[in-house]
Amino acid sequence: MTESSQTALGGNRIESGLDVHALRARFPILAKRIRDNSFVYVDNAATTQKPQSVIDVLNEYYTDQNANIHRGIHYLSEQATEAYEEARCRVARFINAPSERQVIFVRGTTEGINLVAQTFGRQRIRSGDEILISTLEHHSNIVPWQLVAEAQGAVIKVIPIDDRGVLDLEAYRALLNERTRIVALSHVSNAIGTVVPIVEMCREAHQKGIPVVVDGAQSAPHMKVDMQALDCDFFVFSGHKIFGPTGIGVLYGKDEWLRDMPPYEGGGGMIQSVTFEKTRFLEFPGRFEAGTPHIAGSIGLAAALDFVEEIGIDKIAAYEEEILHYATEQFSSIDGLRILGTAPQKAAVLSFVLDEAHPHDISTFLDQDGIAIRAGHHCAQPLMKRLGVSGTARASFSIYNTREEVDKVADSLRKIVRFFKR
Ligand code: PLP
């Protein structure tokens, strides 16, 4: 640890009370060496690493329990079905959904938003209607709405941000009108970390009878997401960003909407009865889970949520805030480095550009030192355009990142600055 990190925040075990070194030992991949360097993984907004407990559960499932669910009347099928449905209950408790029936397993955030857009959206949106999104959105919360808008003859409206990356709430209020049929918002920006005041924004939309879809891909891993407190109409997140497996995610919806939504995909597992003339569908959640789902994924996600709850989401949030604060201090002292996204409410995402080097060069240079960051437009091209850049370099932190790692990244960045200034 450098002197600065000791004086600024006094070690890695600080106000949040998290023993980061003990925690790191639970993530086997973090012991890896990359290009003869210790591995520094700060690309957590893209995907998180997996604790041993999640890896073990996946291994056990395929070693000892594998069977298809809901259909087979045999021992393993019953066990797998039970584990899958228990995972649904686990998710419901984690997000404080009124009922586990409101938890639909999907492949991830992208599929969840597409599902809502193609069912609820198509049902609700007509020619001339407006869909309201924000400048902060990931492409996953833009493109699905564009597809619906094009199909239905509707219009996409966009809430602006200020130069810090904060949503303009006055503009939001002005944009909510009798033609607005859906509001779809990122809870936390993946590209610059802004935390959006979802409770307030839901309340204001609801006052005008407008439902709100929340992209929780970057909030669920970092803060308490309580469906009853947020009072959003739909909420979506991805398992792989919260220490769980890839290919599994969650769509939560309010009962009043799910009840009347048509199916998204047709196939096995979502029907009550089929004749060549007419198919009767299951109620939700089964109606929206056609085909064999990612059974192991749901069980792995439940194990990931156990892990998060064992640590405590509030502790996670507090630690990440400390790391963000420390990294912001360290990076700000680098000559020619400019941070993009300086909202007062921010998740542990640090997006930046260097005067001399393209983001891709930064990433390539850091990789030589065993450091994994992300560079590019972060699937948020409209936001990049608003910020006046084609892309950024992004370090995104998780509970296993230490201040020593922040120091290493900062040291490597200084090396890059020296290299390009030569
Ligand atoms: N929304 C946000 C804010 C994201 O950060 C991401 C992924 O980076 C997504 C949506 C898409 O998630 P997935 O690729 O897991 O479907």
Short mmCIF file of C-alpha atoms and ligand atoms in Angstrom, two decimals:
data_model
loop_
_atom_site.label_atom_id
_atom_site.label_comp_id
_atom_site.label_asym_id
_atom_site.label_seq_id
_atom_site.Cartn_x
_atom_site.Cartn_y
_atom_site.Cartn_z
CA MET A 1 0.00 0.00 0.00
CA THR A 2 1.32 3.44 -0.80
CA GLU A 3 1.65 6.11 1.81
CA SER A 4 -1.22 8.09 0.33
CA SER A 5 -3.67 5.22 0.66
CA GLN A 6 -2.77 4.70 4.31
CA THR A 7 -3.16 8.31 5.23
CA ALA A 8 -6.29 8.95 3.18
CA LEU A 9 -8.39 6.12 4.47
CA GLY A 10 -6.30 4.14 6.91
CA GLY A 11 -6.02 0.61 5.48
CA ASN A 12 -8.45 -1.70 3.74
CA ARG A 13 -10.49 -2.46 6.78
CA ILE A 14 -12.17 0.76 7.57
CA GLU A 15 -15.49 2.37 8.33
CA SER A 16 -17.46 -0.18 6.37
CA GLY A 17 -15.95 -2.94 8.56
CA LEU A 18 -15.35 -5.21 5.59
CA ASP A 19 -12.31 -7.49 5.72
CA VAL A 20 -11.48 -7.28 2.04
CA HIS A 21 -8.51 -9.64 2.12
CA ALA A 22 -10.56 -12.42 3.71
CA LEU A 23 -13.28 -11.75 1.19
CA ARG A 24 -10.89 -11.90 -1.76
CA ALA A 25 -9.83 -15.39 -0.73
CA ARG A 26 -13.36 -16.53 -1.56
CA PHE A 27 -12.91 -15.60 -5.23
CA PRO A 28 -10.45 -18.11 -6.71
CA ILE A 29 -9.91 -16.18 -9.94
CA LEU A 30 -8.47 -13.22 -8.06
CA ALA A 31 -5.37 -15.27 -7.21
CA LYS A 32 -4.56 -15.54 -10.91
CA ARG A 33 -1.50 -13.91 -12.40
CA ILE A 34 -1.89 -12.11 -15.70
CA ARG A 35 1.21 -11.41 -17.81
CA ASP A 36 3.37 -12.05 -14.76
CA ASN A 37 1.49 -9.51 -12.66
CA SER A 38 -1.04 -9.95 -9.91
CA PHE A 39 -4.48 -9.70 -11.44
CA VAL A 40 -6.36 -6.44 -10.90
CA TYR A 41 -9.95 -6.79 -12.00
CA VAL A 42 -11.79 -3.46 -12.17
CA ASP A 43 -14.29 -4.29 -14.90
CA ASN A 44 -17.09 -5.18 -12.51
CA ALA A 45 -19.79 -3.17 -14.24
CA ALA A 46 -19.31 -5.52 -17.20
CA THR A 47 -19.47 -8.64 -15.07
CA THR A 48 -18.43 -9.60 -11.55
CA GLN A 49 -16.19 -12.50 -10.57
CA LYS A 50 -17.76 -15.49 -8.84
CA PRO A 51 -17.23 -16.64 -5.25
CA GLN A 52 -16.39 -20.29 -4.59
CA SER A 53 -19.86 -20.83 -3.10
CA VAL A 54 -21.49 -20.03 -6.45
CA ILE A 55 -19.01 -22.16 -8.38
CA ASP A 56 -19.63 -25.05 -5.96
CA VAL A 57 -23.40 -24.86 -6.32
CA LEU A 58 -23.14 -25.02 -10.11
CA ASN A 59 -20.74 -27.93 -9.89
CA GLU A 60 -22.98 -29.79 -7.43
CA TYR A 61 -26.03 -29.22 -9.56
CA TYR A 62 -24.48 -30.79 -12.65
CA THR A 63 -22.71 -33.50 -10.62
CA ASP A 64 -25.61 -34.54 -8.47
CA GLN A 65 -28.97 -33.05 -9.39
CA ASN A 66 -29.24 -32.43 -13.12
CA ALA A 67 -32.69 -33.09 -14.59
CA ASN A 68 -35.26 -31.08 -16.47
CA ILE A 69 -37.89 -29.35 -14.39
CA HIS A 70 -41.69 -29.21 -14.17
CA ARG A 71 -42.15 -32.17 -16.53
CA GLY A 72 -40.49 -35.34 -15.25
CA ILE A 73 -42.17 -37.31 -12.49
CA HIS A 74 -39.00 -38.78 -11.13
CA TYR A 75 -36.79 -38.09 -8.14
CA LEU A 76 -34.18 -35.82 -9.71
CA SER A 77 -36.71 -33.87 -11.73
CA GLU A 78 -38.67 -33.18 -8.58
CA GLN A 79 -35.49 -32.08 -6.80
CA ALA A 80 -34.43 -29.81 -9.65
CA THR A 81 -37.94 -28.32 -9.84
CA GLU A 82 -37.88 -27.67 -6.13
CA ALA A 83 -34.45 -26.02 -6.32
CA TYR A 84 -35.55 -23.84 -9.25
CA GLU A 85 -38.71 -22.71 -7.45
CA GLU A 86 -36.77 -22.13 -4.23
CA ALA A 87 -34.43 -19.91 -6.21
CA ARG A 88 -37.46 -17.90 -7.30
CA CYS A 89 -38.47 -17.46 -3.66
CA ARG A 90 -34.88 -16.49 -2.80
CA VAL A 91 -34.94 -13.73 -5.43
CA ALA A 92 -38.35 -12.54 -4.24
CA ARG A 93 -37.01 -12.16 -0.68
CA PHE A 94 -33.91 -10.36 -1.94
CA ILE A 95 -35.90 -7.72 -3.82
CA ASN A 96 -38.80 -7.73 -1.38
CA ALA A 97 -41.35 -8.64 -4.05
CA PRO A 98 -44.85 -9.11 -2.63
CA SER A 99 -44.94 -12.61 -4.15
CA GLU A 100 -42.44 -14.99 -5.75
CA ARG A 101 -44.91 -15.31 -8.64
CA GLN A 102 -43.85 -11.82 -9.67
CA VAL A 103 -40.29 -13.05 -10.27
CA ILE A 104 -39.73 -14.21 -13.84
CA PHE A 105 -36.45 -15.81 -14.78
CA VAL A 106 -34.97 -14.41 -17.98
CA ARG A 107 -31.52 -14.53 -19.60
CA GLY A 108 -30.55 -11.13 -18.27
CA THR A 109 -31.44 -7.47 -18.24
CA THR A 110 -31.54 -7.30 -22.03
CA GLU A 111 -34.07 -10.08 -22.35
CA GLY A 112 -36.13 -8.72 -19.47
CA ILE A 113 -36.50 -5.29 -21.07
CA ASN A 114 -37.28 -6.81 -24.47
CA LEU A 115 -39.92 -8.98 -22.84
CA VAL A 116 -41.62 -5.96 -21.28
CA ALA A 117 -41.32 -3.93 -24.47
CA GLN A 118 -42.73 -6.62 -26.73
CA THR A 119 -45.62 -7.62 -24.45
CA PHE A 120 -46.64 -4.79 -22.16
CA GLY A 121 -45.20 -2.16 -24.51
CA ARG A 122 -46.95 -3.38 -27.64
CA GLN A 123 -50.17 -3.83 -25.71
CA ARG A 124 -50.08 -0.31 -24.36
CA ILE A 125 -48.44 1.87 -26.95
CA ARG A 126 -50.29 3.26 -29.94
CA SER A 127 -49.55 5.66 -32.76
CA GLY A 128 -48.52 9.10 -31.51
CA ASP A 129 -47.78 7.86 -27.98
CA GLU A 130 -44.52 8.69 -26.24
CA ILE A 131 -41.98 6.50 -24.47
CA LEU A 132 -39.80 8.41 -22.06
CA ILE A 133 -36.21 7.32 -21.43
CA SER A 134 -33.10 9.21 -20.29
CA THR A 135 -29.77 10.25 -21.77
CA LEU A 136 -28.06 7.83 -19.38
CA GLU A 137 -29.49 4.65 -20.88
CA HIS A 138 -27.58 1.55 -21.90
CA HIS A 139 -28.49 0.42 -25.43
CA SER A 140 -30.53 -2.35 -23.78
CA ASN A 141 -32.95 0.27 -22.55
CA ILE A 142 -33.03 2.21 -25.82
CA VAL A 143 -33.19 -0.26 -28.69
CA PRO A 144 -36.09 -2.43 -27.40
CA TRP A 145 -38.19 0.72 -27.05
CA GLN A 146 -37.20 1.92 -30.51
CA LEU A 147 -38.38 -1.40 -31.93
CA VAL A 148 -41.76 -0.97 -30.26
CA ALA A 149 -41.96 2.69 -31.19
CA GLU A 150 -41.31 1.87 -34.85
CA ALA A 151 -43.84 -0.95 -34.86
CA GLN A 152 -46.55 1.14 -33.21
CA GLY A 153 -45.79 4.56 -34.65
CA ALA A 154 -44.78 5.97 -31.27
CA VAL A 155 -42.06 8.49 -30.37
CA ILE A 156 -39.07 8.20 -28.02
CA LYS A 157 -38.51 11.22 -25.77
CA VAL A 158 -35.31 11.71 -23.81
CA ILE A 159 -34.71 13.30 -20.40
CA PRO A 160 -31.57 15.47 -20.60
CA ILE A 161 -28.65 15.51 -18.14
CA ASP A 162 -26.38 18.28 -16.94
CA ASP A 163 -22.61 18.27 -17.42
CA ARG A 164 -22.09 16.22 -14.24
CA GLY A 165 -24.35 13.48 -15.55
CA VAL A 166 -27.30 14.33 -13.30
CA LEU A 167 -30.80 13.94 -14.74
CA ASP A 168 -32.70 17.18 -15.21
CA LEU A 169 -35.79 16.55 -13.09
CA GLU A 170 -37.49 19.77 -14.15
CA ALA A 171 -37.23 18.60 -17.75
CA TYR A 172 -38.53 15.19 -16.68
CA ARG A 173 -41.63 16.73 -15.15
CA ALA A 174 -42.20 18.79 -18.26
CA LEU A 175 -41.83 15.73 -20.49
CA LEU A 176 -44.42 13.69 -18.58
CA ASN A 177 -47.69 14.34 -20.37
CA GLU A 178 -50.93 12.68 -21.47
CA ARG A 179 -49.17 11.02 -24.44
CA THR A 180 -46.47 9.42 -22.25
CA ARG A 181 -47.36 5.74 -21.98
CA ILE A 182 -44.20 4.31 -20.41
CA VAL A 183 -41.16 5.65 -18.59
CA ALA A 184 -38.05 3.42 -18.81
CA LEU A 185 -35.02 4.38 -16.72
CA SER A 186 -31.63 3.08 -15.67
CA HIS A 187 -31.42 3.08 -11.89
CA VAL A 188 -27.64 3.52 -12.10
CA SER A 189 -25.66 4.50 -15.19
CA ASN A 190 -23.20 1.81 -16.22
CA ALA A 191 -21.04 4.32 -18.08
CA ILE A 192 -20.64 7.13 -15.53
CA GLY A 193 -22.19 5.78 -12.32
CA THR A 194 -24.98 8.34 -11.77
CA VAL A 195 -27.59 7.08 -9.32
CA VAL A 196 -31.05 8.13 -10.48
CA PRO A 197 -33.74 9.16 -7.92
CA ILE A 198 -36.07 6.34 -8.90
CA VAL A 199 -38.50 6.59 -5.97
CA GLU A 200 -39.21 10.23 -6.69
CA MET A 201 -39.42 9.65 -10.44
CA CYS A 202 -41.80 6.71 -10.02
CA ARG A 203 -44.00 8.78 -7.75
CA GLU A 204 -44.21 11.58 -10.29
CA ALA A 205 -44.96 9.24 -13.18
CA HIS A 206 -47.60 7.43 -11.14
CA GLN A 207 -49.32 10.71 -10.31
CA LYS A 208 -50.02 10.87 -14.04
CA GLY A 209 -50.92 7.16 -14.27
CA ILE A 210 -47.73 6.25 -16.17
CA PRO A 211 -45.93 2.97 -15.40
CA VAL A 212 -42.14 2.89 -14.89
CA VAL A 213 -39.72 0.20 -16.06
CA VAL A 214 -36.41 0.20 -14.16
CA ASP A 215 -33.17 -1.18 -15.56
CA GLY A 216 -31.53 -2.35 -12.34
CA ALA A 217 -28.49 -4.01 -13.95
CA GLN A 218 -26.13 -1.66 -12.13
CA SER A 219 -28.15 -1.01 -8.97
CA ALA A 220 -29.06 -4.50 -7.72
CA PRO A 221 -25.37 -5.41 -7.12
CA HIS A 222 -24.59 -2.23 -5.20
CA MET A 223 -27.57 -1.05 -3.16
CA LYS A 224 -30.73 -2.32 -1.53
CA VAL A 225 -33.41 -2.74 -4.18
CA ASP A 226 -36.77 -3.12 -2.50
CA MET A 227 -39.64 -3.44 -4.96
CA GLN A 228 -42.24 -2.26 -2.50
CA ALA A 229 -40.19 0.79 -1.49
CA LEU A 230 -39.24 1.70 -5.08
CA ASP A 231 -42.81 1.10 -6.20
CA CYS A 232 -41.68 0.66 -9.82
CA ASP A 233 -43.88 -1.31 -12.21
CA PHE A 234 -41.10 -3.48 -13.63
CA PHE A 235 -37.52 -4.05 -12.49
CA VAL A 236 -34.87 -6.02 -14.33
CA PHE A 237 -31.36 -7.19 -13.43
CA SER A 238 -28.68 -9.66 -14.53
CA GLY A 239 -27.27 -12.46 -12.37
CA HIS A 240 -23.74 -12.16 -13.72
CA LYS A 241 -23.33 -8.60 -12.42
CA ILE A 242 -24.16 -9.68 -8.87
CA PHE A 243 -21.67 -12.56 -8.47
CA GLY A 244 -24.02 -15.06 -10.16
CA PRO A 245 -23.75 -16.99 -13.43
CA THR A 246 -24.20 -15.58 -16.92
CA GLY A 247 -27.41 -16.37 -18.80
CA ILE A 248 -29.74 -15.81 -15.86
CA GLY A 249 -31.54 -12.66 -14.86
CA VAL A 250 -34.73 -11.48 -13.25
CA LEU A 251 -37.77 -9.57 -14.37
CA TYR A 252 -40.02 -8.38 -11.58
CA GLY A 253 -43.42 -6.96 -12.45
CA LYS A 254 -46.45 -5.68 -10.60
CA ASP A 255 -49.25 -8.19 -10.39
CA GLU A 256 -51.75 -5.81 -12.02
CA TRP A 257 -49.67 -5.70 -15.23
CA LEU A 258 -48.36 -9.27 -15.37
CA ARG A 259 -51.89 -10.63 -15.10
CA ASP A 260 -52.93 -9.29 -18.49
CA MET A 261 -49.70 -9.43 -20.46
CA PRO A 262 -49.58 -11.75 -23.48
CA PRO A 263 -46.76 -14.32 -23.75
CA TYR A 264 -43.38 -13.24 -25.07
CA GLU A 265 -42.26 -16.57 -26.53
CA GLY A 266 -44.33 -19.68 -27.17
CA GLY A 267 -43.29 -23.26 -26.51
CA GLY A 268 -43.15 -25.90 -23.83
CA GLY A 269 -43.45 -25.02 -20.18
CA MET A 270 -45.75 -22.02 -20.68
CA ILE A 271 -49.02 -23.69 -21.65
CA GLN A 272 -52.06 -25.11 -19.93
CA SER A 273 -53.29 -27.00 -22.98
CA VAL A 274 -52.57 -27.08 -26.70
CA THR A 275 -54.70 -28.11 -29.66
CA PHE A 276 -54.02 -27.21 -33.27
CA GLU A 277 -56.85 -24.74 -32.97
CA LYS A 278 -56.15 -23.07 -29.65
CA THR A 279 -53.54 -22.84 -26.92
CA ARG A 280 -54.29 -21.86 -23.37
CA PHE A 281 -51.42 -20.31 -21.48
CA LEU A 282 -50.27 -20.68 -17.91
CA GLU A 283 -50.63 -17.78 -15.52
CA PHE A 284 -47.44 -15.84 -14.75
CA PRO A 285 -44.60 -16.53 -14.09
CA GLY A 286 -44.80 -19.76 -16.14
CA ARG A 287 -46.44 -17.95 -19.05
CA PHE A 288 -43.22 -16.00 -19.60
CA GLU A 289 -40.76 -18.87 -19.23
CA ALA A 290 -41.10 -20.86 -22.43
CA GLY A 291 -38.75 -23.79 -22.97
CA THR A 292 -36.16 -25.27 -20.64
CA PRO A 293 -34.88 -22.45 -18.45
CA HIS A 294 -31.37 -21.96 -17.07
CA ILE A 295 -31.99 -24.20 -14.06
CA ALA A 296 -28.40 -24.23 -12.83
CA GLY A 297 -28.28 -20.47 -13.39
CA SER A 298 -31.24 -19.82 -11.11
CA ILE A 299 -29.68 -21.95 -8.38
CA GLY A 300 -26.34 -20.20 -8.87
CA LEU A 301 -28.07 -16.83 -8.66
CA ALA A 302 -29.71 -17.86 -5.37
CA ALA A 303 -26.25 -18.78 -4.02
CA ALA A 304 -24.93 -15.40 -5.19
CA LEU A 305 -27.73 -13.60 -3.36
CA ASP A 306 -26.94 -15.65 -0.23
CA PHE A 307 -23.36 -14.43 -0.55
CA VAL A 308 -24.48 -10.81 -0.88
CA GLU A 309 -26.77 -11.08 2.10
CA GLU A 310 -24.10 -12.76 4.19
CA ILE A 311 -21.83 -9.75 3.61
CA GLY A 312 -24.72 -7.29 3.82
CA ILE A 313 -25.72 -4.99 0.99
CA ASP A 314 -25.32 -1.90 3.18
CA LYS A 315 -21.73 -2.88 3.99
CA ILE A 316 -21.09 -3.50 0.31
CA ALA A 317 -22.47 -0.07 -0.57
CA ALA A 318 -20.40 1.61 2.17
CA TYR A 319 -17.17 -0.10 1.14
CA GLU A 320 -17.67 0.64 -2.53
CA GLU A 321 -18.31 4.27 -1.71
CA GLU A 322 -15.00 4.40 0.14
CA ILE A 323 -13.16 2.79 -2.76
CA LEU A 324 -14.80 5.17 -5.23
CA HIS A 325 -13.86 8.13 -3.08
CA TYR A 326 -10.27 6.91 -2.80
CA ALA A 327 -9.98 6.12 -6.53
CA THR A 328 -11.45 9.52 -7.42
CA GLU A 329 -8.82 11.20 -5.24
CA GLN A 330 -5.99 9.17 -6.75
CA PHE A 331 -7.07 9.46 -10.37
CA SER A 332 -7.78 13.19 -10.07
CA SER A 333 -4.14 13.80 -9.22
CA ILE A 334 -3.02 12.38 -12.59
CA ASP A 335 -1.85 14.92 -15.08
CA GLY A 336 -4.26 15.30 -18.02
CA LEU A 337 -6.85 12.88 -16.66
CA ARG A 338 -10.47 14.04 -16.79
CA ILE A 339 -13.25 12.21 -14.99
CA LEU A 340 -16.62 12.03 -16.75
CA GLY A 341 -19.61 11.75 -14.48
CA THR A 342 -19.37 13.72 -11.27
CA ALA A 343 -22.91 13.36 -9.95
CA PRO A 344 -23.16 13.71 -6.17
CA GLN A 345 -24.95 10.34 -6.02
CA LYS A 346 -22.65 7.87 -7.76
CA ALA A 347 -22.01 4.15 -7.80
CA ALA A 348 -18.42 2.84 -7.86
CA VAL A 349 -17.82 3.57 -11.54
CA LEU A 350 -14.99 5.83 -12.61
CA SER A 351 -15.04 6.85 -16.25
CA PHE A 352 -12.20 8.96 -17.53
CA VAL A 353 -10.23 10.15 -20.53
CA LEU A 354 -6.57 11.09 -20.83
CA ASP A 355 -5.40 14.02 -22.92
CA GLU A 356 -2.82 11.97 -24.77
CA ALA A 357 -4.18 8.46 -25.06
CA HIS A 358 -7.26 6.91 -26.68
CA PRO A 359 -9.35 4.81 -24.23
CA HIS A 360 -8.45 1.64 -26.14
CA ASP A 361 -4.75 2.46 -25.78
CA ILE A 362 -5.25 3.02 -22.05
CA SER A 363 -6.91 -0.36 -21.73
CA THR A 364 -4.19 -2.10 -23.76
CA PHE A 365 -1.43 -0.50 -21.69
CA LEU A 366 -3.12 -1.39 -18.40
CA ASP A 367 -3.59 -4.94 -19.59
CA GLN A 368 0.19 -5.24 -19.88
CA ASP A 369 0.28 -4.67 -16.11
CA GLY A 370 -2.40 -7.29 -15.45
CA ILE A 371 -5.17 -4.70 -15.01
CA ALA A 372 -8.61 -5.28 -16.55
CA ILE A 373 -10.66 -2.15 -17.20
CA ARG A 374 -13.16 -1.39 -19.95
CA ALA A 375 -12.75 1.09 -22.79
CA GLY A 376 -15.18 2.28 -25.42
CA HIS A 377 -18.73 3.57 -25.54
CA HIS A 378 -20.01 1.16 -22.85
CA CYS A 379 -23.14 0.47 -24.91
CA ALA A 380 -24.19 4.05 -24.26
CA GLN A 381 -23.39 5.85 -27.50
CA PRO A 382 -26.00 8.62 -27.05
CA LEU A 383 -24.55 9.38 -23.61
CA MET A 384 -21.01 9.50 -25.04
CA LYS A 385 -22.25 11.93 -27.67
CA ARG A 386 -23.80 14.14 -24.99
CA LEU A 387 -20.50 14.12 -23.08
CA GLY A 388 -18.61 15.04 -26.24
CA VAL A 389 -16.43 11.92 -26.38
CA SER A 390 -16.42 8.80 -28.54
CA GLY A 391 -15.66 6.66 -25.52
CA THR A 392 -14.02 6.55 -22.11
CA ALA A 393 -11.84 4.26 -20.06
CA ARG A 394 -13.85 2.89 -17.15
CA ALA A 395 -12.71 1.37 -13.89
CA SER A 396 -15.64 -0.13 -12.01
CA PHE A 397 -15.13 -1.46 -8.51
CA SER A 398 -16.54 -4.22 -6.38
CA ILE A 399 -16.18 -5.38 -2.80
CA TYR A 400 -12.99 -7.32 -3.50
CA ASN A 401 -11.06 -4.35 -4.87
CA THR A 402 -8.45 -2.91 -2.53
CA ARG A 403 -6.77 0.42 -2.26
CA GLU A 404 -3.50 -1.23 -3.27
CA GLU A 405 -5.22 -2.11 -6.53
CA VAL A 406 -6.40 1.46 -6.99
CA ASP A 407 -2.81 2.56 -6.43
CA LYS A 408 -1.59 0.08 -9.02
CA VAL A 409 -4.05 1.35 -11.59
CA ALA A 410 -3.09 4.96 -10.80
CA ASP A 411 0.63 4.11 -11.09
CA SER A 412 0.05 2.43 -14.46
CA LEU A 413 -1.94 5.43 -15.66
CA ARG A 414 0.94 7.72 -14.70
CA LYS A 415 3.25 5.50 -16.71
CA ILE A 416 0.94 5.90 -19.72
CA VAL A 417 0.94 9.68 -19.32
CA ARG A 418 4.76 9.69 -19.19
CA PHE A 419 4.93 7.39 -22.23
CA PHE A 420 2.69 9.57 -24.38
CA LYS A 421 4.38 12.78 -23.26
CA ARG A 422 7.80 11.57 -24.37
N1 PLP B 1 -28.38 -2.13 -18.56
C1 PLP B 1 -27.27 -1.70 -17.96
C2 PLP B 1 -27.31 -0.43 -17.17
C3 PLP B 1 -26.09 -2.43 -18.06
O1 PLP B 1 -24.99 -2.02 -17.46
C4 PLP B 1 -26.10 -3.63 -18.82
C5 PLP B 1 -24.86 -4.40 -19.02
O2 PLP B 1 -23.77 -3.86 -18.99
C6 PLP B 1 -27.28 -4.05 -19.41
C7 PLP B 1 -28.41 -3.27 -19.26
C8 PLP B 1 -27.36 -5.32 -20.19
O3 PLP B 1 -27.17 -6.40 -19.34
P1 PLP B 1 -27.03 -7.87 -19.93
O4 PLP B 1 -25.98 -7.81 -20.99
O5 PLP B 1 -26.63 -8.70 -18.76
O6 PLP B 1 -28.36 -8.26 -20.47
#
